[in-house]
Coordinates of C-alpha atoms in Angstrom, one line a residue:
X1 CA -8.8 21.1 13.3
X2 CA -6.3 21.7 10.4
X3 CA -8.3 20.9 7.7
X4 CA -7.9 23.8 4.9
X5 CA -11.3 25.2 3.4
X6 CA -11.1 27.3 0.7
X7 CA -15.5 27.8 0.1
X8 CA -15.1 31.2 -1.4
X9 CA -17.5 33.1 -3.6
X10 CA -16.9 35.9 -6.0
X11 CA -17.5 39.1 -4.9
X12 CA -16.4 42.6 -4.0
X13 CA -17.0 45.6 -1.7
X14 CA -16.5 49.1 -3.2
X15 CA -16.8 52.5 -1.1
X16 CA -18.0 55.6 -3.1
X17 CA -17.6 59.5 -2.3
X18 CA -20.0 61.9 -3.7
X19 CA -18.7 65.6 -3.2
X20 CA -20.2 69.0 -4.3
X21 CA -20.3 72.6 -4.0
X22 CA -22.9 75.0 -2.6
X23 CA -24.7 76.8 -5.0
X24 CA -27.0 80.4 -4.4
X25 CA -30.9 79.6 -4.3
X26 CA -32.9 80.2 -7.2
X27 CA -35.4 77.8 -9.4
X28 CA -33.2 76.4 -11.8
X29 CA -30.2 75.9 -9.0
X30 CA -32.9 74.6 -6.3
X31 CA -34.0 71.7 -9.0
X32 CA -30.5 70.9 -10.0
X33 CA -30.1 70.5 -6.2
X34 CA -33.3 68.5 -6.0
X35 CA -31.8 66.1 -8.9
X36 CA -28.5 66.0 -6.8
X37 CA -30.2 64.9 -3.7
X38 CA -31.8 62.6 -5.4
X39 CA -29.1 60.6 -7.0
X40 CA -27.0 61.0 -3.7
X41 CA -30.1 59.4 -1.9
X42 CA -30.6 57.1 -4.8
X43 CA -26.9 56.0 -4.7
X44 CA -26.7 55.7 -1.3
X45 CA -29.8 53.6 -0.6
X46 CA -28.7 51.1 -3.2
X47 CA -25.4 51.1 -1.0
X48 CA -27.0 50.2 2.1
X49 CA -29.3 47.9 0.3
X50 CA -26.0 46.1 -1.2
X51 CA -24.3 46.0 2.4
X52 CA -27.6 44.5 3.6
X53 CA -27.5 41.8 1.0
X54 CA -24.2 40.7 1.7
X55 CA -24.4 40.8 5.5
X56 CA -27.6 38.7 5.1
X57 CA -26.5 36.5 2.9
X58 CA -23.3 35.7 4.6
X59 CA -25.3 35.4 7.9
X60 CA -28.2 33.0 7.3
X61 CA -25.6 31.0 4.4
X62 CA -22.5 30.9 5.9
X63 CA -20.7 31.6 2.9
X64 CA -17.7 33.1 2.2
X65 CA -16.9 36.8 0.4
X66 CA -13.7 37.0 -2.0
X67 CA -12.2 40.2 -1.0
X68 CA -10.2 42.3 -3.6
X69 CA -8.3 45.9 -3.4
X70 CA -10.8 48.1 -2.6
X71 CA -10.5 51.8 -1.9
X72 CA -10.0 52.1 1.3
X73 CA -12.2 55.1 3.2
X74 CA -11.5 57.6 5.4
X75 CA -14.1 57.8 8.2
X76 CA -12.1 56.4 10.9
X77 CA -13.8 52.8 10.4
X78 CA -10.9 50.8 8.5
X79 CA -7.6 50.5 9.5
X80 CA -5.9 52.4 7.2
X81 CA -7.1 56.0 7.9
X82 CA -5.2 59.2 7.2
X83 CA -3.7 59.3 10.6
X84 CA -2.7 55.4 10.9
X85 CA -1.2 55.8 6.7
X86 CA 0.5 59.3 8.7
X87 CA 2.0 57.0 11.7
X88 CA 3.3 54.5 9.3
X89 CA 4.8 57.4 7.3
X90 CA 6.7 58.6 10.1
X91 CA 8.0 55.3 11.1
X92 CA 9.3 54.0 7.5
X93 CA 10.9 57.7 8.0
X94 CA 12.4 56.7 11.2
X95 CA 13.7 53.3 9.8
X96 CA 15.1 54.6 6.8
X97 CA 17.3 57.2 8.8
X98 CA 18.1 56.0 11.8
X99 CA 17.8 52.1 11.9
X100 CA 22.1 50.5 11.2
X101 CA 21.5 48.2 8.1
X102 CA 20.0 48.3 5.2
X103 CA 16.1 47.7 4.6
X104 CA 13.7 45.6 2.0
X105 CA 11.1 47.8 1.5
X106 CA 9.3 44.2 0.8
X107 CA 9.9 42.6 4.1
X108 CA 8.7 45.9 6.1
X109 CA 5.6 45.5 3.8
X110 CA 5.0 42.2 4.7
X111 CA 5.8 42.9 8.2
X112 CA 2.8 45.1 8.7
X113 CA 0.8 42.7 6.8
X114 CA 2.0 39.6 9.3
X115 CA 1.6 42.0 12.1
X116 CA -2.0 42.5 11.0
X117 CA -2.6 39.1 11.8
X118 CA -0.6 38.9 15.2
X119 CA -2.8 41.9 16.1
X120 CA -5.8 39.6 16.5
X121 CA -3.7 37.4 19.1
X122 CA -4.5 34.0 17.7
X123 CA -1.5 31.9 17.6
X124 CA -3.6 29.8 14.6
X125 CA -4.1 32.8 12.6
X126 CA -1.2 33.7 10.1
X127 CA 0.2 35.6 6.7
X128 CA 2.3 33.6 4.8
X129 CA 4.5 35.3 1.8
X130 CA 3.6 33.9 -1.6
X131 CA 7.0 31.4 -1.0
X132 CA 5.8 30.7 2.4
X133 CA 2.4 29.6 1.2
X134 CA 4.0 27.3 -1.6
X135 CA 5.4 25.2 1.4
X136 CA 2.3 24.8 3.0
X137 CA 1.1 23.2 0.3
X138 CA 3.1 20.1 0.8
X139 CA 0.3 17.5 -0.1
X140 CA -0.5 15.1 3.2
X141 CA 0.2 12.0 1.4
X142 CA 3.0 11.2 4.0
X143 CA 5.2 11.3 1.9
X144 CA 7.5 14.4 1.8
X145 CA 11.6 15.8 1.7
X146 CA 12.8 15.6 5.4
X147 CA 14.2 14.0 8.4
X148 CA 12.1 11.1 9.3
X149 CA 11.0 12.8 13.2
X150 CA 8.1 12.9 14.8
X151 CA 7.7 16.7 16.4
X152 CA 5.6 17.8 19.6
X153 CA 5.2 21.0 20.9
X154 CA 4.4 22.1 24.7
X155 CA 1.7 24.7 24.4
X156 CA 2.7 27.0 27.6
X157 CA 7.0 26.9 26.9
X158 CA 6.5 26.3 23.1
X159 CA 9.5 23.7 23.7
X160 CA 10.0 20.8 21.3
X161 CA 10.7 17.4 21.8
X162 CA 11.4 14.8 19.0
X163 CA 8.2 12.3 20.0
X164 CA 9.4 9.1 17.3
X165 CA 12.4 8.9 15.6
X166 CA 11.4 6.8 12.4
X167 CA 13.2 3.4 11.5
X168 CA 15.3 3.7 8.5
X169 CA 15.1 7.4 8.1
X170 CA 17.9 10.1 8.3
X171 CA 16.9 10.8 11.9
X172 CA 17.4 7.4 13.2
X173 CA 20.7 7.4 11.0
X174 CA 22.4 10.8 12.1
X175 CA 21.5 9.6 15.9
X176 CA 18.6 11.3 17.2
X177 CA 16.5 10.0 19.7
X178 CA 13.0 10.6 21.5
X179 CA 12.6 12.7 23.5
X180 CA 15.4 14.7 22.4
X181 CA 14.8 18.2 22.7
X182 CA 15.1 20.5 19.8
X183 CA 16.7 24.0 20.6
X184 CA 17.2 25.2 16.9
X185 CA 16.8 25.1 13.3
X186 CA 19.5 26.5 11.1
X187 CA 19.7 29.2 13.6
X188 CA 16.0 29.5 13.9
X189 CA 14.9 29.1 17.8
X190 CA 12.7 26.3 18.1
X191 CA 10.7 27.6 21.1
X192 CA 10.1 31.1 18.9
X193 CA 7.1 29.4 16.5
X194 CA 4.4 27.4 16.2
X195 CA 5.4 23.6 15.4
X196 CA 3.8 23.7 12.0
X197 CA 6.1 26.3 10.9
X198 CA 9.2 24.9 12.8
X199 CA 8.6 21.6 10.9
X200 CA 8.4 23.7 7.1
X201 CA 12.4 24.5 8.3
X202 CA 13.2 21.3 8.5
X203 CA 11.8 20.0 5.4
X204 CA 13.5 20.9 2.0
X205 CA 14.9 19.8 -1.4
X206 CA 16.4 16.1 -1.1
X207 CA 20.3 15.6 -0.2
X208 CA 20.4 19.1 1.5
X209 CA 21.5 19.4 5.0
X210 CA 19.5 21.0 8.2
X211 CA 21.5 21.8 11.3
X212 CA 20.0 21.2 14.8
X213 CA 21.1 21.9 18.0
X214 CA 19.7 19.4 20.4
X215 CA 19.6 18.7 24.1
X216 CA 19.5 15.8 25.5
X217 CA 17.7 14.9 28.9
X218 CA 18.7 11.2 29.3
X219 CA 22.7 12.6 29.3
X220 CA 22.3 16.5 30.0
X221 CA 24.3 16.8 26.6
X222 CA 23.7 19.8 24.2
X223 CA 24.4 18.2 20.7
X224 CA 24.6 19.3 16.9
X225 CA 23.4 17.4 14.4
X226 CA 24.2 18.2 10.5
X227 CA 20.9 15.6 8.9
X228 CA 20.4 14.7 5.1
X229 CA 16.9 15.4 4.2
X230 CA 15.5 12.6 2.3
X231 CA 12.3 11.2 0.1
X232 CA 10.4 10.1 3.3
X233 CA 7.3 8.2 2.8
X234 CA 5.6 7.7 6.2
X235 CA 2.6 5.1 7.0
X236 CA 0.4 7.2 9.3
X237 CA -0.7 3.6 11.0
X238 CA 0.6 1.1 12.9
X239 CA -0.7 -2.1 14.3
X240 CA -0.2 -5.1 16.3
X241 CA -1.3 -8.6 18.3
X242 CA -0.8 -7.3 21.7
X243 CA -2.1 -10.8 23.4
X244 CA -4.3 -13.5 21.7
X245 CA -7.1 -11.1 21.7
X246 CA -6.2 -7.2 22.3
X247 CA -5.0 -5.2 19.2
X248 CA -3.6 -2.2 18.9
X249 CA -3.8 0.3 16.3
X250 CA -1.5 3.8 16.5
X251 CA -2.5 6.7 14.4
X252 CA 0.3 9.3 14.4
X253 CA -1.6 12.0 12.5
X254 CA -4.8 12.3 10.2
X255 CA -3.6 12.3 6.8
X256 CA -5.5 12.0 3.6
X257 CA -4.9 7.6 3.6
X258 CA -5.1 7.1 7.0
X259 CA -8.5 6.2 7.2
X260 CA -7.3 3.3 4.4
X261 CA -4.6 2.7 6.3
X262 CA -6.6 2.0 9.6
X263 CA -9.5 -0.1 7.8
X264 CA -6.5 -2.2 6.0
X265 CA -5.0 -2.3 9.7
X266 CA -8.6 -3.4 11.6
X267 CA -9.3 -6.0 8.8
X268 CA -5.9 -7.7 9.7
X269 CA -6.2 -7.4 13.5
X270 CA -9.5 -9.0 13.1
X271 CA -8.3 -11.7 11.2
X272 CA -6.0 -12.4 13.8
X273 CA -8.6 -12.7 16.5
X274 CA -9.4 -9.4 17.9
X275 CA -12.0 -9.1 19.9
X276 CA -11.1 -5.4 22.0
X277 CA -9.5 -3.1 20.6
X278 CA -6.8 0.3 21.8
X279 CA -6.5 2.9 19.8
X280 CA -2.7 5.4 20.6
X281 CA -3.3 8.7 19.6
X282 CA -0.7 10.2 22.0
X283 CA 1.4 12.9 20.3
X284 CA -1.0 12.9 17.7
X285 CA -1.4 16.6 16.7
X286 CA -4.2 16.4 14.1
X287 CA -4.7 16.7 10.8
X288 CA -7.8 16.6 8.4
X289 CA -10.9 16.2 9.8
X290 CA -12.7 14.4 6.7
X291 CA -9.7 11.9 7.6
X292 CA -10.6 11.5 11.4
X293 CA -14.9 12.0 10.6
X294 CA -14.3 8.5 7.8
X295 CA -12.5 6.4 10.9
X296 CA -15.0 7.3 13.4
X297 CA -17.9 6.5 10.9
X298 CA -16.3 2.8 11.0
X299 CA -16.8 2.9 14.6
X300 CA -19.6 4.8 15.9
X301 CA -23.1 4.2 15.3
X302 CA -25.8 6.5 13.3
X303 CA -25.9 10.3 15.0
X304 CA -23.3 13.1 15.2
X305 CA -19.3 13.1 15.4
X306 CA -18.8 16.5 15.7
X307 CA -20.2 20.1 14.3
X308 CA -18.5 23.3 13.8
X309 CA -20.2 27.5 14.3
X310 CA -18.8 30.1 13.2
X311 CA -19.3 33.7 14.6
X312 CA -22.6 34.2 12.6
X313 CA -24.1 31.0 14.0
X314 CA -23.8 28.9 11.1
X315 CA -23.7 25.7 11.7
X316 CA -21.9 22.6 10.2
X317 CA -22.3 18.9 10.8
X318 CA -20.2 15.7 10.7
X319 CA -22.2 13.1 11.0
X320 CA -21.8 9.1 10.7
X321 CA -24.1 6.9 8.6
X322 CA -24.1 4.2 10.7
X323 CA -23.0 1.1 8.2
X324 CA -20.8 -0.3 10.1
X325 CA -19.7 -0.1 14.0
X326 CA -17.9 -1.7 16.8
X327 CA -19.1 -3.7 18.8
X328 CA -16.5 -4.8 20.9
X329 CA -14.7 -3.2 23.6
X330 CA -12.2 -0.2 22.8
X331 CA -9.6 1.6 24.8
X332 CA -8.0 4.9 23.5
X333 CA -4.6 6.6 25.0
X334 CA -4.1 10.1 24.9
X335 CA -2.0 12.6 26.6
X336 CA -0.8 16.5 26.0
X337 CA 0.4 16.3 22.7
X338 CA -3.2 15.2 21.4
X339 CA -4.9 17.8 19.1
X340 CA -6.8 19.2 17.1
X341 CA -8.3 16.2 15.1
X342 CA -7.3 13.7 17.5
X343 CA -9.8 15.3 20.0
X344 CA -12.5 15.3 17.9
X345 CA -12.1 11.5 18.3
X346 CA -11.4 11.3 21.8
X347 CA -14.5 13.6 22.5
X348 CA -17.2 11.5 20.0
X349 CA -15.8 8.2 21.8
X350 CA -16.3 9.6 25.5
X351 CA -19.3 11.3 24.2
X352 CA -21.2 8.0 23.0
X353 CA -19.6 6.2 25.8
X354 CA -17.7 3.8 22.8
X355 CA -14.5 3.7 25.1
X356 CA -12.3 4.1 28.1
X357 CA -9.9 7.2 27.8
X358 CA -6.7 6.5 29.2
X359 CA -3.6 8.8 29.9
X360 CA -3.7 12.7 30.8
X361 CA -6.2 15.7 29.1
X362 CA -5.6 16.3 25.9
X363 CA -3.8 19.7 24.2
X364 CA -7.2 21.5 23.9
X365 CA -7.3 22.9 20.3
X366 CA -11.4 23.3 19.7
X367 CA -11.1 26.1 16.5
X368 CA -11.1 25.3 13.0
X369 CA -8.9 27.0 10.3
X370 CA -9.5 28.3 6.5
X371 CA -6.6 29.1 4.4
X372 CA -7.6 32.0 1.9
X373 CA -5.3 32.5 -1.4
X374 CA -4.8 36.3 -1.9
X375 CA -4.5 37.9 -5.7
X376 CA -1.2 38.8 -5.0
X377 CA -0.5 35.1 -4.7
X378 CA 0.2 35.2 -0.9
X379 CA -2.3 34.0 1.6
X380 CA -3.6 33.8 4.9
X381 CA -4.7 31.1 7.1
X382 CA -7.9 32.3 9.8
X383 CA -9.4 31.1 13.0
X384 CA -13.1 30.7 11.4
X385 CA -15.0 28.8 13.7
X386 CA -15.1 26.9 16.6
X387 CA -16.1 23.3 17.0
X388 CA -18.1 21.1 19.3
X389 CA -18.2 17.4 20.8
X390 CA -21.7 15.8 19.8
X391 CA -23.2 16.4 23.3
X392 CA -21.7 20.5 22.3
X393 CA -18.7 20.3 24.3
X394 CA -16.5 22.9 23.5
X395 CA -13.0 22.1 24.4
X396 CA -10.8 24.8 23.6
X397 CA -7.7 25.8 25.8
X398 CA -9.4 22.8 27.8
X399 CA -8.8 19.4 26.4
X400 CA -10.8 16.4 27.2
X401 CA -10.1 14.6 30.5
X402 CA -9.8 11.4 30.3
X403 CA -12.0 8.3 31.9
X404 CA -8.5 7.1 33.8
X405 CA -5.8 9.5 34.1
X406 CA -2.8 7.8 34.5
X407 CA 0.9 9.6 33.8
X408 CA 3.0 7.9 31.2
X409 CA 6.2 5.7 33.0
X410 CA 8.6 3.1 30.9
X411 CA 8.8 0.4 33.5
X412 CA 12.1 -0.6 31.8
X413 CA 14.5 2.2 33.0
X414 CA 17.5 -0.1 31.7
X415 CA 16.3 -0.5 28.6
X416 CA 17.3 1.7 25.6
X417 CA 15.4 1.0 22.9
X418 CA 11.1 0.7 23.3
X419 CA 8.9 -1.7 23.9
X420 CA 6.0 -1.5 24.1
X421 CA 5.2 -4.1 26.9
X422 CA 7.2 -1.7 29.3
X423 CA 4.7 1.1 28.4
X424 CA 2.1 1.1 31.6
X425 CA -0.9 3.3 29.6
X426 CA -0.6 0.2 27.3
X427 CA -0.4 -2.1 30.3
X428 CA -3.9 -0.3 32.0
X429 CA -5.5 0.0 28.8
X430 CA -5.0 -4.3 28.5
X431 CA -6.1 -4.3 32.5
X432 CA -8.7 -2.2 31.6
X433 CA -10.1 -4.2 28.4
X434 CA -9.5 -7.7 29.9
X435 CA -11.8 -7.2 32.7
X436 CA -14.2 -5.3 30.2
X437 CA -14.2 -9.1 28.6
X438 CA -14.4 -11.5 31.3
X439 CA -17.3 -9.1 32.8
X440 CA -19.4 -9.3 29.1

């Protein structure tokens, strides 16, 4: 789930050290002690109370602390202790006389900081420089400066394969093709990062070039590729007639209009004359969950889509009204490359039993994200809960199997160019919907 939360509440944590000095007994010392002792105990009982507070509130609310530069202390408990400070001492020491270039003492500092986050061995979990976090902030209109390619990523080689190459866009013009797969980015290895950063290389300021180094299974060619970025406006959904009856609605990711774009796209197949329906999610990676939760309220009836916990047990629902739902039959194809957002779908459809899953199990992405801004203007983005199907399936590093698992093959090996009556998950889910009619 990539949706970005940013629920934060004011607030800060402060560490205090009282020190003294012994003093000889005697009435006047012993009552100066027993005023000492008193503040200390005073002081510190206001400290645990205050820890208290926050831990309770946090736990039973779920909220969110703002966290500024505190002082950090020295009892062995934070990360920064004498001996760690000591150890990153010596190293800088070791860098600055040994190491054969030159240094920014900047990038070492963000170094430790992004190796902070890798320490927690969560993939999802990330720094991002000041810079680095104005590029996440592309809005997810669709519409951005880039190439015009769809991107997927394998999870266990972290290879990536251009999925669509977009009509009229600088990808279909420079030459690309799908399933072409991507070995570089200016330089940058492809298979070295997370797709989400990958893609924030390719995208930039309008009539600037990217280089990519690409190789090519359906020749065995390794090719370069200099491509104008562009404006790019992408619709996130596609439709079609694909008989008399059958429609067929593709969502390539969850943007902030898709669930527009998919009403605008029902209302047209149904004035057409649908009467079943398959939804293509394959190589869908995600996107925002209020954007997936508004399409599957148009489908499903009253009761849960999905709910998220996060390590204090707090609990959050998505849940749909029940307005408005299907009732015809619906197919939906998924395979590998669908994530995040896309499984919450496929899970609250196989969950309420709304649908036949066709294809192979899904990526198996069942954790949510938060972005928090840091006062220094950069950021990081968190793993901060975990989320469940509504019968409180949790699918992470899993994926959701699906009801008919069936590999993708183009039954058109001449052809160059697809279509999508050669595609055989199209073809089943048709099967699979026309005898779901003729039996009603």
């Amino acid at each position: 789930m990539d949706e970005q939360r940013e629920n934060m509440q004011n607030g800060m944590m402060e560490n205090d050290e009282i020190t003294g000095e012994q003093k000889p007994d005697g009435g006047k010392e012993r009552r100066h002690r027993g005023m000492g002792t008193g503040i200390l105990l005073g002081i510190c009982g206001t400290l645990v109370v205050g820890a208290l507070g926050i831990y309770l509130t946090c736990r039973f609310t779920g909220s969110q602390i703002l966290i500024t530069n505190a002082a950090a202390d020295t009892d062995g408990t934070t990360l920064l202790d004498a001996k760690t400070t000591a150890k990153i001492n010596e190293l800088s020491a070791y860098i600055d006389l040994y190491y054969y270039e030159g240094t920014d003492i900047q990038d070492l500092k963000d170094g430790l900081y992004a190796g902070l986050l890798e320490g927690l061995d969560d993939r999802y979990s990330v720094y991002y420089t000041a810079d680095e976090y104005a590029q996440t902030q592309v809005s997810m209109t669709g519409q951005y400066y880039g190439i015009g390619a769809g991107l997927a990523q394998d999870k266990d080689t972290m290879q990536v394969t251009i999925s669509r190459v977009y009509e009229g866009t600088p990808s279909e013009s420079a030459g690309l093709h799908n399933e072409d797969v991507i070995l570089s980015v200016d330089g940058t290895e492809a298979d070295t990062m997370d797709v989400t950063d990958l893609v924030k290389l390719i995208r930039g300021e309008a009539g600037t070039t990217v280089h990519l180094e690409i190789y090519r299974p359906s020749t065995g060619e390794n090719l370069s590729f200099d491509v104008e970025r562009a404006d790019v406006t992408l619709p996130s959904v596609s439709s079609q007639m694909l008989n008399d009856t059958i429609g067929y609605i593709r969502i390539e990711s969850f943007e902030k209009d898709t669930a527009n774009q998919f009403e605008k796209a029902l209302a047209e197949l149904e004035g057409e004359g649908l009467t079943s329906l398959v939804v293509d999610l394959r190589y869908n990676g995600g996107g925002l969950v209020d954007s997936v939760v508004q399409i599957l309220d148009d489908i499903l009836p009253e009761g849960l889509i999905v709910y998220t916990e996060d390590k204090n047990g707090h609990r959050e629902e998505y849940r749909s009204s029940g307005d408005t739902h299907f009732d015809y039959p619906m197919a939906v194809l998924i395979n590998q490359d669908s994530a995040s957002a896309s499984e919450i779908f496929a899970g609250a459809i196989k969950d309420y039993n709304y649908g036949t899953l066709i294809g192979t199990t899904t990526f198996g992405k069942g954790i949510v994200q938060s972005l928090f801004p840091l006062e220094d203007g950069d950021a990081i983005k968190l793993t901060t809960a975990k989320y469940f199907t509504p019968n409180g399936n949790y699918i992470h590093g899993v994926g959701i199997d699906p009801d008919i698992e069936l590999e993708y093959e183009y039954l058109d090996p001449d052809g160059e160019q697809y279509e999508i009556q050669y595609d055989n998950q199209v073809q089943k889910a048709i099967e699979v919907l026309s005898e779901n009619t003729q039996s009603d």
